[in-house]
PDB file of C-alpha atoms in Angstrom:
ATOM      1  CA  MET A1293      24.438  73.361 -27.727  1.00 52.00           C
ATOM      2  CA  LYS A1294      26.580  70.805 -25.951  1.00 49.00           C
ATOM      3  CA  ASN A1295      24.223  70.831 -22.978  1.00 51.00           C
ATOM      4  CA  ARG A1296      21.242  70.285 -25.267  1.00 53.00           C
ATOM      5  CA  THR A1297      22.966  67.364 -26.991  1.00 50.00           C
ATOM      6  CA  TYR A1298      23.863  65.992 -23.586  1.00 49.00           C
ATOM      7  CA  LEU A1299      20.255  66.271 -22.403  1.00 47.00           C
ATOM      8  CA  GLU A1300      18.929  64.630 -25.566  1.00 53.00           C
ATOM      9  CA  GLY A1301      21.405  61.796 -25.114  1.00 53.00           C
ATOM     10  CA  PHE A1302      20.413  61.448 -21.472  1.00 48.00           C
ATOM     11  CA  GLU A1303      16.723  61.348 -22.398  1.00 54.00           C
ATOM     12  CA  THR A1304      17.428  58.710 -25.025  1.00 52.00           C
ATOM     13  CA  LEU A1305      19.250  56.600 -22.452  1.00 48.00           C
ATOM     14  CA  GLN A1306      16.345  57.004 -20.042  1.00 60.00           C
ATOM     15  CA  VAL A1307      13.875  55.851 -22.706  1.00 50.00           C
ATOM     16  CA  LYS A1308      16.049  52.846 -23.484  1.00 55.00           C
ATOM     17  CA  LYS A1309      16.406  52.109 -19.787  1.00 56.00           C
ATOM     18  CA  ASN A1310      12.639  52.317 -19.275  1.00 62.00           C
ATOM     19  CA  ASN A1311      12.027  50.099 -22.276  1.00 61.00           C
ATOM     20  CA  PHE A1312      14.587  47.623 -20.966  1.00 56.00           C
ATOM     21  CA  MET A1313      12.900  47.596 -17.563  1.00 61.00           C
ATOM     22  CA  LYS A1314       9.509  46.999 -19.186  1.00 63.00           C
ATOM     23  CA  LEU A1315      10.922  44.160 -21.286  1.00 60.00           C
ATOM     24  CA  SER A1316      12.617  42.701 -18.214  1.00 57.00           C
ATOM     25  CA  LYS A1317       9.343  42.738 -16.294  1.00 62.00           C
ATOM     26  CA  ILE A1318       7.515  41.134 -19.215  1.00 60.00           C
ATOM     27  CA  LEU A1319      10.229  38.505 -19.519  1.00 56.00           C
ATOM     28  CA  LEU A1320      10.068  37.830 -15.782  1.00 54.00           C
ATOM     29  CA  VAL A1321       6.293  37.393 -15.933  1.00 46.00           C
ATOM     30  CA  VAL A1322       6.692  35.008 -18.889  1.00 41.00           C
ATOM     31  CA  LEU A1323       9.353  32.976 -17.079  1.00 47.00           C
ATOM     32  CA  ILE A1324       7.244  32.758 -13.913  1.00 46.00           C
ATOM     33  CA  THR A1325       4.221  31.720 -15.967  1.00 46.00           C
ATOM     34  CA  VAL A1326       6.240  29.061 -17.801  1.00 39.00           C
ATOM     35  CA  PHE A1327       7.733  27.813 -14.520  1.00 47.00           C
ATOM     36  CA  PHE A1328       4.375  27.392 -12.795  1.00 47.00           C
ATOM     37  CA  SER A1329       2.824  25.930 -15.938  1.00 45.00           C
ATOM     38  CA  CYS A1330       5.582  23.317 -16.070  1.00 39.00           C
ATOM     39  CA  LYS A1331       5.226  22.663 -12.354  1.00 43.00           C
ATOM     40  CA  THR A1332       1.458  22.291 -12.674  1.00 40.00           C
ATOM     41  CA  ALA A1333       1.893  19.990 -15.654  1.00 41.00           C
ATOM     42  CA  LEU A1334       4.402  17.898 -13.711  1.00 41.00           C
ATOM     43  CA  ILE A1335       2.084  17.616 -10.713  1.00 45.00           C
ATOM     44  CA  SER A1336      -0.786  16.759 -13.045  1.00 46.00           C
ATOM     45  CA  GLN A1337       1.324  14.062 -14.684  1.00 46.00           C
ATOM     46  CA  GLU A1338       2.273  12.654 -11.260  1.00 48.00           C
ATOM     47  CA  LYS A1339      -1.374  12.454 -10.306  1.00 55.00           C
ATOM     48  CA  LYS A1340      -2.228  10.854 -13.636  1.00 80.00           C
ATOM     49  CA  GLU A1341       0.196   7.963 -13.104  1.00 97.00           C
ATOM     50  CA  VAL A1342      -1.509   5.929 -10.417  1.00 98.00           C
ATOM     51  CA  GLN A1343       0.744   4.258  -7.859  1.00 98.00           C
ATOM     52  CA  VAL A1344      -0.609   0.736  -7.336  1.00 98.00           C
ATOM     53  CA  VAL A1345      -0.071  -1.296  -4.177  1.00 98.00           C
ATOM     54  CA  LEU A1346      -1.093  -4.960  -3.975  1.00 98.00           C
ATOM     55  CA  LEU A1347      -2.326  -6.368  -0.662  1.00 98.00           C
ATOM     56  CA  ALA A1348      -3.174  -9.947   0.241  1.00 98.00           C
ATOM     57  CA  GLY A1349      -3.417 -12.461   3.071  1.00 98.00           C
ATOM     58  CA  GLN A1350      -5.830 -13.895   5.595  1.00 98.00           C
ATOM     59  CA  SER A1351      -7.792 -12.463   8.525  1.00 97.00           C
ATOM     60  CA  ASN A1352      -5.243  -9.956   9.818  1.00 98.00           C
ATOM     61  CA  MET A1353      -5.037  -8.513   6.323  1.00 98.00           C
ATOM     62  CA  ALA A1354      -8.838  -8.514   6.080  1.00 98.00           C
ATOM     63  CA  GLY A1355      -8.684  -6.523   9.312  1.00 97.00           C
ATOM     64  CA  GLY A1356     -10.429  -6.278  12.651  1.00 97.00           C
ATOM     65  CA  GLY A1357     -10.028  -2.586  13.379  1.00 98.00           C
ATOM     66  CA  ASN A1358     -12.999  -0.480  14.502  1.00 98.00           C
ATOM     67  CA  TYR A1359     -12.980   2.804  12.565  1.00 98.00           C
ATOM     68  CA  ASP A1360     -15.110   4.538  15.206  1.00 98.00           C
ATOM     69  CA  ASN A1361     -12.351   3.938  17.771  1.00 98.00           C
ATOM     70  CA  LEU A1362      -9.719   5.823  15.780  1.00 98.00           C
ATOM     71  CA  GLU A1363      -8.650   9.259  16.992  1.00 97.00           C
ATOM     72  CA  ASP A1364     -10.456  12.167  15.333  1.00 98.00           C
ATOM     73  CA  SER A1365      -7.099  13.528  14.177  1.00 98.00           C
ATOM     74  CA  ILE A1366      -6.480  10.371  12.123  1.00 98.00           C
ATOM     75  CA  LYS A1367      -9.960  10.503  10.604  1.00 98.00           C
ATOM     76  CA  GLU A1368      -9.323  14.117   9.592  1.00 98.00           C
ATOM     77  CA  ARG A1369      -6.024  13.142   7.979  1.00 98.00           C
ATOM     78  CA  ILE A1370      -7.760  10.373   6.040  1.00 98.00           C
ATOM     79  CA  GLU A1371     -10.417  12.780   4.775  1.00 97.00           C
ATOM     80  CA  LYS A1372      -7.714  15.127   3.474  1.00 97.00           C
ATOM     81  CA  VAL A1373      -6.094  12.463   1.263  1.00 98.00           C
ATOM     82  CA  ALA A1374      -9.098  10.267   0.448  1.00 93.00           C
ATOM     83  CA  ASP A1375      -9.772  11.956  -2.897  1.00 96.00           C
ATOM     84  CA  ARG A1376      -6.513  10.567  -4.298  1.00 97.00           C
ATOM     85  CA  VAL A1377      -6.339   7.200  -2.540  1.00 98.00           C
ATOM     86  CA  PHE A1378      -8.644   4.477  -3.790  1.00 98.00           C
ATOM     87  CA  ILE A1379      -9.176   0.952  -2.525  1.00 98.00           C
ATOM     88  CA  SER A1380     -10.499  -2.153  -4.266  1.00 97.00           C
ATOM     89  CA  GLN A1381     -11.452  -4.886  -1.783  1.00 96.00           C
ATOM     90  CA  SER A1382     -11.825  -8.216  -3.607  1.00 95.00           C
ATOM     91  CA  ASN A1383     -13.772  -6.482  -6.382  1.00 96.00           C
ATOM     92  CA  THR A1384     -13.474  -3.792  -9.047  1.00 95.00           C
ATOM     93  CA  ASP A1385     -15.205  -1.027  -7.087  1.00 95.00           C
ATOM     94  CA  GLN A1386     -12.456   1.560  -6.720  1.00 97.00           C
ATOM     95  CA  ILE A1387     -13.792   3.534  -3.772  1.00 97.00           C
ATOM     96  CA  LEU A1388     -12.274   6.332  -1.700  1.00 97.00           C
ATOM     97  CA  LEU A1389     -10.015   5.237   1.136  1.00 97.00           C
ATOM     98  CA  SER A1390     -12.138   4.571   4.224  1.00 96.00           C
ATOM     99  CA  TRP A1391     -13.681   1.803   6.335  1.00 97.00           C
ATOM    100  CA  TYR A1392     -15.790  -1.023   4.949  1.00 96.00           C
ATOM    101  CA  LYS A1393     -19.098  -2.391   6.206  1.00 96.00           C
ATOM    102  CA  ASN A1394     -19.044  -5.087   8.858  1.00 95.00           C
ATOM    103  CA  LYS A1395     -21.980  -7.185   9.967  1.00 94.00           C
ATOM    104  CA  PRO A1396     -21.891  -6.948  13.801  1.00 94.00           C
ATOM    105  CA  SER A1397     -21.145 -10.226  15.553  1.00 93.00           C
ATOM    106  CA  GLU A1398     -20.132 -11.417  18.998  1.00 90.00           C
ATOM    107  CA  LYS A1399     -16.509 -11.184  17.866  1.00 90.00           C
ATOM    108  CA  TYR A1400     -16.680  -7.761  16.182  1.00 95.00           C
ATOM    109  CA  ASP A1401     -19.666  -5.804  17.472  1.00 95.00           C
ATOM    110  CA  PHE A1402     -19.132  -2.779  15.251  1.00 96.00           C
ATOM    111  CA  THR A1403     -20.137  -1.755  11.725  1.00 97.00           C
ATOM    112  CA  LYS A1404     -17.136   0.214  10.392  1.00 98.00           C
ATOM    113  CA  ARG A1405     -14.209  -2.119   9.889  1.00 98.00           C
ATOM    114  CA  PHE A1406     -10.702  -1.652   8.495  1.00 98.00           C
ATOM    115  CA  GLY A1407      -7.445  -3.494   7.920  1.00 98.00           C
ATOM    116  CA  PRO A1408      -3.825  -2.465   7.234  1.00 98.00           C
ATOM    117  CA  GLU A1409      -4.862  -0.789   3.966  1.00 98.00           C
ATOM    118  CA  LEU A1410      -6.237   2.246   5.811  1.00 98.00           C
ATOM    119  CA  MET A1411      -2.940   3.378   7.301  1.00 98.00           C
ATOM    120  CA  ILE A1412      -0.916   2.121   4.338  1.00 98.00           C
ATOM    121  CA  GLY A1413      -2.926   4.419   2.078  1.00 98.00           C
ATOM    122  CA  LEU A1414      -2.783   7.355   4.487  1.00 98.00           C
ATOM    123  CA  THR A1415       0.956   7.042   5.175  1.00 98.00           C
ATOM    124  CA  LEU A1416       1.874   6.789   1.486  1.00 98.00           C
ATOM    125  CA  ALA A1417      -0.401   9.679   0.496  1.00 98.00           C
ATOM    126  CA  GLU A1418       1.077  11.988   3.128  1.00 98.00           C
ATOM    127  CA  LYS A1419       4.604  11.042   2.100  1.00 98.00           C
ATOM    128  CA  TYR A1420       3.858  11.683  -1.592  1.00 98.00           C
ATOM    129  CA  PRO A1421       1.309  14.546  -1.674  1.00 97.00           C
ATOM    130  CA  ASN A1422       1.333  14.886  -5.480  1.00 97.00           C
ATOM    131  CA  LYS A1423       0.571  11.259  -6.255  1.00 98.00           C
ATOM    132  CA  GLU A1424      -2.598   9.211  -6.668  1.00 98.00           C
ATOM    133  CA  PHE A1425      -2.841   5.672  -5.277  1.00 98.00           C
ATOM    134  CA  LEU A1426      -4.876   2.527  -5.840  1.00 98.00           C
ATOM    135  CA  LEU A1427      -4.721  -0.338  -3.325  1.00 98.00           C
ATOM    136  CA  ILE A1428      -5.899  -3.698  -4.708  1.00 98.00           C
ATOM    137  CA  LYS A1429      -6.613  -6.033  -1.822  1.00 98.00           C
ATOM    138  CA  HIS A1430      -7.737  -9.660  -1.613  1.00 98.00           C
ATOM    139  CA  ALA A1431      -7.909 -11.264   1.830  1.00 98.00           C
ATOM    140  CA  LYS A1432      -9.699 -14.362   3.113  1.00 98.00           C
ATOM    141  CA  GLY A1433      -9.701 -15.391   6.761  1.00 97.00           C
ATOM    142  CA  GLY A1434      -8.564 -18.860   7.768  1.00 97.00           C
ATOM    143  CA  THR A1435      -6.619 -19.666   4.593  1.00 98.00           C
ATOM    144  CA  ALA A1436      -3.137 -21.114   4.192  1.00 98.00           C
ATOM    145  CA  LEU A1437      -0.227 -20.425   1.859  1.00 98.00           C
ATOM    146  CA  TYR A1438       0.155 -24.196   1.535  1.00 98.00           C
ATOM    147  CA  GLY A1439      -3.474 -24.460   0.388  1.00 98.00           C
ATOM    148  CA  ALA A1440      -5.700 -21.693  -0.976  1.00 98.00           C
ATOM    149  CA  TRP A1441      -2.832 -19.198  -1.407  1.00 98.00           C
ATOM    150  CA  ASN A1442      -0.414 -21.679  -2.947  1.00 98.00           C
ATOM    151  CA  PRO A1443       1.080 -20.267  -6.190  1.00 98.00           C
ATOM    152  CA  ASP A1444       1.207 -23.892  -7.406  1.00 98.00           C
ATOM    153  CA  TRP A1445      -2.355 -24.546  -6.272  1.00 98.00           C
ATOM    154  CA  THR A1446      -3.801 -28.037  -6.456  1.00 98.00           C
ATOM    155  CA  LEU A1447      -7.027 -29.360  -5.022  1.00 98.00           C
ATOM    156  CA  ASP A1448      -5.142 -32.126  -3.201  1.00 97.00           C
ATOM    157  CA  LYS A1449      -2.955 -29.648  -1.314  1.00 97.00           C
ATOM    158  CA  ALA A1450      -5.961 -27.485  -0.503  1.00 98.00           C
ATOM    159  CA  LYS A1451      -7.799 -30.501   0.917  1.00 98.00           C
ATOM    160  CA  GLU A1452      -4.854 -31.279   3.186  1.00 98.00           C
ATOM    161  CA  ILE A1453      -5.152 -28.017   5.115  1.00 98.00           C
ATOM    162  CA  GLU A1454      -8.224 -25.941   4.258  1.00 98.00           C
ATOM    163  CA  LYS A1455     -11.411 -26.516   6.244  1.00 96.00           C
ATOM    164  CA  GLY A1456     -14.567 -26.955   4.180  1.00 96.00           C
ATOM    165  CA  ALA A1457     -15.231 -27.548   0.501  1.00 97.00           C
ATOM    166  CA  LYS A1458     -15.611 -23.827  -0.217  1.00 97.00           C
ATOM    167  CA  LYS A1459     -12.129 -22.868   0.949  1.00 98.00           C
ATOM    168  CA  GLN A1460     -10.668 -25.986  -0.644  1.00 98.00           C
ATOM    169  CA  SER A1461     -11.940 -24.779  -4.026  1.00 98.00           C
ATOM    170  CA  TRP A1462     -10.326 -21.336  -3.755  1.00 98.00           C
ATOM    171  CA  ASN A1463      -7.267 -20.599  -5.879  1.00 98.00           C
ATOM    172  CA  LEU A1464      -6.666 -17.217  -4.256  1.00 98.00           C
ATOM    173  CA  VAL A1465      -3.536 -16.224  -6.174  1.00 98.00           C
ATOM    174  CA  GLU A1466      -5.375 -16.709  -9.451  1.00 98.00           C
ATOM    175  CA  GLN A1467      -8.373 -14.785  -8.101  1.00 98.00           C
ATOM    176  CA  HIS A1468      -6.185 -11.902  -6.950  1.00 98.00           C
ATOM    177  CA  ILE A1469      -4.262 -11.707 -10.224  1.00 98.00           C
ATOM    178  CA  ASN A1470      -7.533 -11.610 -12.164  1.00 98.00           C
ATOM    179  CA  LEU A1471      -8.830  -8.817  -9.908  1.00 98.00           C
ATOM    180  CA  ILE A1472      -5.604  -6.860 -10.351  1.00 98.00           C
ATOM    181  CA  ASN A1473      -5.798  -7.130 -14.137  1.00 98.00           C
ATOM    182  CA  GLU A1474      -9.448  -6.022 -14.124  1.00 98.00           C
ATOM    183  CA  ASN A1475      -8.638  -3.015 -11.931  1.00 98.00           C
ATOM    184  CA  LEU A1476      -5.674  -2.027 -14.090  1.00 98.00           C
ATOM    185  CA  ALA A1477      -7.890  -2.250 -17.180  1.00 98.00           C
ATOM    186  CA  ILE A1478     -10.294   0.202 -15.519  1.00 98.00           C
ATOM    187  CA  LEU A1479      -7.432   2.666 -15.013  1.00 98.00           C
ATOM    188  CA  LYS A1480      -6.515   2.384 -18.691  1.00 97.00           C
ATOM    189  CA  LYS A1481     -10.102   3.090 -19.722  1.00 97.00           C
ATOM    190  CA  LYS A1482      -9.965   6.240 -17.611  1.00 96.00           C
ATOM    191  CA  GLY A1483      -6.873   7.314 -19.538  1.00 96.00           C
ATOM    192  CA  LYS A1484      -4.563   6.798 -16.570  1.00 97.00           C
ATOM    193  CA  SER A1485      -1.187   5.138 -16.605  1.00 98.00           C
ATOM    194  CA  TYR A1486      -0.047   3.159 -13.579  1.00 98.00           C
ATOM    195  CA  LYS A1487       2.988   1.811 -11.777  1.00 98.00           C
ATOM    196  CA  ILE A1488       2.947  -1.138  -9.371  1.00 98.00           C
ATOM    197  CA  ILE A1489       5.141   0.048  -6.498  1.00 98.00           C
ATOM    198  CA  GLY A1490       4.875  -2.798  -4.012  1.00 98.00           C
ATOM    199  CA  PHE A1491       3.108  -5.698  -2.310  1.00 98.00           C
ATOM    200  CA  ALA A1492       2.009  -5.986   1.339  1.00 98.00           C
ATOM    201  CA  TRP A1493       1.338  -9.474   2.741  1.00 98.00           C
ATOM    202  CA  MET A1494      -0.093 -10.514   6.135  1.00 98.00           C
ATOM    203  CA  GLN A1495      -0.663 -14.256   6.382  1.00 98.00           C
ATOM    204  CA  GLY A1496       0.677 -17.477   7.860  1.00 98.00           C
ATOM    205  CA  GLU A1497      -1.303 -18.318  10.981  1.00 98.00           C
ATOM    206  CA  ASN A1498      -3.131 -21.192   9.308  1.00 98.00           C
ATOM    207  CA  ASP A1499       0.069 -22.725   7.970  1.00 98.00           C
ATOM    208  CA  ALA A1500       1.005 -23.329  11.612  1.00 98.00           C
ATOM    209  CA  THR A1501      -1.716 -25.986  11.796  1.00 98.00           C
ATOM    210  CA  LEU A1502       0.110 -28.515   9.591  1.00 98.00           C
ATOM    211  CA  GLU A1503       3.784 -29.483   9.933  1.00 98.00           C
ATOM    212  CA  LYS A1504       4.243 -29.891   6.192  1.00 97.00           C
ATOM    213  CA  ALA A1505       2.822 -26.419   5.594  1.00 98.00           C
ATOM    214  CA  ALA A1506       4.880 -24.769   8.334  1.00 98.00           C
ATOM    215  CA  ASN A1507       8.160 -26.316   7.153  1.00 98.00           C
ATOM    216  CA  SER A1508       7.565 -25.390   3.507  1.00 98.00           C
ATOM    217  CA  TYR A1509       6.416 -21.827   4.187  1.00 98.00           C
ATOM    218  CA  ALA A1510       9.630 -20.163   2.972  1.00 98.00           C
ATOM    219  CA  ASP A1511       9.649 -22.115  -0.291  1.00 98.00           C
ATOM    220  CA  ASN A1512       5.987 -21.355  -0.946  1.00 98.00           C
ATOM    221  CA  LEU A1513       6.325 -17.673  -0.111  1.00 98.00           C
ATOM    222  CA  GLU A1514       9.349 -17.310  -2.403  1.00 98.00           C
ATOM    223  CA  LYS A1515       7.302 -18.881  -5.200  1.00 98.00           C
ATOM    224  CA  LEU A1516       4.405 -16.519  -4.484  1.00 98.00           C
ATOM    225  CA  ILE A1517       6.661 -13.452  -4.645  1.00 98.00           C
ATOM    226  CA  LYS A1518       8.171 -14.659  -7.927  1.00 98.00           C
ATOM    227  CA  LYS A1519       4.692 -15.378  -9.334  1.00 98.00           C
ATOM    228  CA  TYR A1520       3.474 -11.803  -8.812  1.00 98.00           C
ATOM    229  CA  ARG A1521       6.732 -10.221  -9.955  1.00 98.00           C
ATOM    230  CA  THR A1522       6.758 -12.305 -13.142  1.00 98.00           C
ATOM    231  CA  THR A1523       3.052 -11.932 -13.906  1.00 98.00           C
ATOM    232  CA  PHE A1524       3.172  -8.142 -13.717  1.00 98.00           C
ATOM    233  CA  ASN A1525       6.684  -7.800 -15.126  1.00 98.00           C
ATOM    234  CA  VAL A1526       8.031  -6.004 -12.056  1.00 98.00           C
ATOM    235  CA  GLU A1527      11.192  -8.011 -11.471  1.00 96.00           C
ATOM    236  CA  GLU A1528      12.207  -6.253  -8.259  1.00 95.00           C
ATOM    237  CA  MET A1529       8.766  -5.433  -6.886  1.00 98.00           C
ATOM    238  CA  PRO A1530       9.159  -4.483  -3.194  1.00 98.00           C
ATOM    239  CA  PHE A1531       7.514  -7.081  -0.959  1.00 98.00           C
ATOM    240  CA  VAL A1532       6.765  -6.308   2.696  1.00 98.00           C
ATOM    241  CA  PHE A1533       5.098  -8.662   5.139  1.00 98.00           C
ATOM    242  CA  GLY A1534       4.226  -9.084   8.786  1.00 98.00           C
ATOM    243  CA  GLN A1535       5.551 -11.846  11.010  1.00 98.00           C
ATOM    244  CA  ILE A1536       2.857 -13.989  12.623  1.00 98.00           C
ATOM    245  CA  ASN A1537       2.748 -14.423  16.404  1.00 97.00           C
ATOM    246  CA  SER A1538      -0.332 -16.607  16.822  1.00 95.00           C
ATOM    247  CA  ARG A1539      -0.537 -19.327  19.476  1.00 92.00           C
ATOM    248  CA  TYR A1540      -2.693 -21.985  17.833  1.00 93.00           C
ATOM    249  CA  GLY A1541      -1.883 -24.938  15.589  1.00 96.00           C
ATOM    250  CA  ILE A1542       0.516 -27.833  16.082  1.00 97.00           C
ATOM    251  CA  LYS A1543       3.248 -27.713  18.709  1.00 97.00           C
ATOM    252  CA  ASN A1544       5.849 -25.102  17.647  1.00 97.00           C
ATOM    253  CA  GLY A1545       3.914 -24.571  14.428  1.00 98.00           C
ATOM    254  CA  ALA A1546       3.856 -20.782  14.732  1.00 97.00           C
ATOM    255  CA  LYS A1547       7.543 -20.791  15.701  1.00 97.00           C
ATOM    256  CA  MET A1548       8.372 -22.744  12.546  1.00 98.00           C
ATOM    257  CA  VAL A1549       6.461 -20.307  10.350  1.00 98.00           C
ATOM    258  CA  ARG A1550       8.164 -17.337  12.026  1.00 98.00           C
ATOM    259  CA  GLU A1551      11.574 -18.885  11.346  1.00 98.00           C
ATOM    260  CA  GLN A1552      10.611 -19.603   7.737  1.00 98.00           C
ATOM    261  CA  MET A1553       9.585 -15.980   7.319  1.00 98.00           C
ATOM    262  CA  GLY A1554      13.034 -14.918   8.495  1.00 97.00           C
ATOM    263  CA  LYS A1555      14.600 -17.122   5.823  1.00 98.00           C
ATOM    264  CA  VAL A1556      12.605 -15.388   3.086  1.00 98.00           C
ATOM    265  CA  ARG A1557      13.694 -11.972   4.317  1.00 96.00           C
ATOM    266  CA  SER A1558      17.334 -13.049   4.043  1.00 96.00           C
ATOM    267  CA  ALA A1559      17.125 -15.001   0.795  1.00 97.00           C
ATOM    268  CA  VAL A1560      14.961 -12.837  -1.465  1.00 98.00           C
ATOM    269  CA  LYS A1561      15.913  -9.428  -2.820  1.00 97.00           C
ATOM    270  CA  ASN A1562      13.718  -6.389  -2.034  1.00 97.00           C
ATOM    271  CA  VAL A1563      11.882  -8.046   0.839  1.00 98.00           C
ATOM    272  CA  ARG A1564      11.232  -6.526   4.267  1.00 98.00           C
ATOM    273  CA  LEU A1565       9.755  -8.236   7.329  1.00 98.00           C
ATOM    274  CA  VAL A1566       7.819  -6.427  10.044  1.00 98.00           C
ATOM    275  CA  LYS A1567       8.897  -8.311  13.144  1.00 97.00           C
ATOM    276  CA  THR A1568       6.452  -8.986  15.967  1.00 98.00           C
ATOM    277  CA  SER A1569       6.814 -10.002  19.595  1.00 97.00           C
ATOM    278  CA  THR A1570       5.562 -13.280  21.072  1.00 96.00           C
ATOM    279  CA  ASP A1571       5.014 -11.594  24.443  1.00 95.00           C
ATOM    280  CA  THR A1572       1.325 -12.111  25.186  1.00 94.00           C
ATOM    281  CA  SER A1573       0.925  -8.524  26.357  1.00 96.00           C
ATOM    282  CA  TRP A1574       0.988  -7.742  22.609  1.00 97.00           C
ATOM    283  CA  SER A1575       2.440  -4.328  23.432  1.00 97.00           C
ATOM    284  CA  ASP A1576       3.934  -3.855  19.958  1.00 98.00           C
ATOM    285  CA  PHE A1577       0.809  -4.644  17.932  1.00 98.00           C
ATOM    286  CA  PRO A1578      -2.179  -4.873  20.330  1.00 98.00           C
ATOM    287  CA  LYS A1579      -4.769  -7.600  19.794  1.00 98.00           C
ATOM    288  CA  HIS A1580      -8.381  -8.443  20.521  1.00 97.00           C
ATOM    289  CA  THR A1581      -9.049 -10.764  23.451  1.00 95.00           C
ATOM    290  CA  ASP A1582      -8.801 -13.806  21.140  1.00 95.00           C
ATOM    291  CA  ASN A1583      -4.999 -13.258  21.109  1.00 95.00           C
ATOM    292  CA  VAL A1584      -4.979 -13.762  17.333  1.00 96.00           C
ATOM    293  CA  HIS A1585      -6.433 -10.723  15.579  1.00 97.00           C
ATOM    294  CA  TYR A1586      -5.090  -7.190  15.813  1.00 98.00           C
ATOM    295  CA  ASN A1587      -7.460  -4.637  17.289  1.00 98.00           C
ATOM    296  CA  THR A1588      -7.885  -1.003  16.225  1.00 98.00           C
ATOM    297  CA  GLU A1589      -4.513   0.109  17.580  1.00 98.00           C
ATOM    298  CA  GLY A1590      -2.786  -3.025  16.329  1.00 98.00           C
ATOM    299  CA  GLN A1591      -4.171  -2.581  12.813  1.00 98.00           C
ATOM    300  CA  LYS A1592      -3.205   1.077  12.836  1.00 98.00           C
ATOM    301  CA  ARG A1593       0.387   0.298  13.789  1.00 98.00           C
ATOM    302  CA  LEU A1594       0.626  -2.632  11.384  1.00 98.00           C
ATOM    303  CA  GLY A1595      -0.522  -0.496   8.442  1.00 98.00           C
ATOM    304  CA  GLU A1596       1.862   2.317   9.356  1.00 98.00           C
ATOM    305  CA  GLN A1597       4.828  -0.051   9.642  1.00 98.00           C
ATOM    306  CA  LEU A1598       4.105  -1.861   6.376  1.00 98.00           C
ATOM    307  CA  ALA A1599       3.852   1.515   4.637  1.00 98.00           C
ATOM    308  CA  GLN A1600       7.141   2.705   6.136  1.00 98.00           C
ATOM    309  CA  GLU A1601       8.878  -0.412   4.872  1.00 98.00           C
ATOM    310  CA  LEU A1602       7.531   0.296   1.392  1.00 98.00           C
ATOM    311  CA  ILE A1603       8.612   3.928   1.592  1.00 98.00           C
ATOM    312  CA  ASP A1604      12.173   2.816   2.383  1.00 97.00           C
ATOM    313  CA  PHE A1605      12.218   1.027  -0.975  1.00 96.00           C
ATOM    314  CA  LEU A1606      10.808   4.049  -2.809  1.00 93.00           C
ATOM    315  CA  LYS A1607      13.325   6.624  -1.528  1.00 85.00           C
TER     316      LYS A1607
END
């Protein structure tokens, strides 16, 4: 009788144990499902909030890189991230990250052209694989911060330094801000939120052509940084920029602008400067034979370095 009672008790314990194991497995499946659902939702939310980078400047921001000369490995990397990196080049067409069309000329005899945005977009996307990016770029060759890019633009100042009536009429900061607002409105219509995470600037060669412009470069650049930060309510927006190393303009004009750039780096919070060499071998950022514009390798390195400076702010 005792043995029978013992067996019945043992069987009851076994049933309870089996039921407990079944419940444990069910609970484990539920927890795993909830975990991955939350993770998926988080990734989805990260992708939904678009990370916006502003880009502006003159010809070296416009870019003189030949896409066809890039290594195949880089092109493959770009293709892998292109579906979540978009670029707007002086318009509201938010296209996948890639090259843009170039009309072949004696200077640039190729059709697929790119600037720093290509490697900025690629470097950021690889660093943050769960995020979506939009780069909003406005660049015009042969323009000065003292003139067309002046945050306190006036026609008189533009006439002092810009060549031709067309460039003298450009208020490029206003144009860029309008383009940014239009692009951000498009994101909102798509149901996407956004966050402006930084600004990349490559400009200054033309300010070396006028002593007044060269000597006031730091003051004007500080005003430009403040203008964008205030307009878009990003008080500490990271600002990264490249140091010019051109050789044209007035005597010591480029040297003055380079020194002024160093002052901005020291005086303004959340600013990083990509330093360049004045050695005419251009071994740090290679150039075309005109000794002014960065070639394919130079543009690649410039974009990578600007992106790395931004990433340092975002860590």
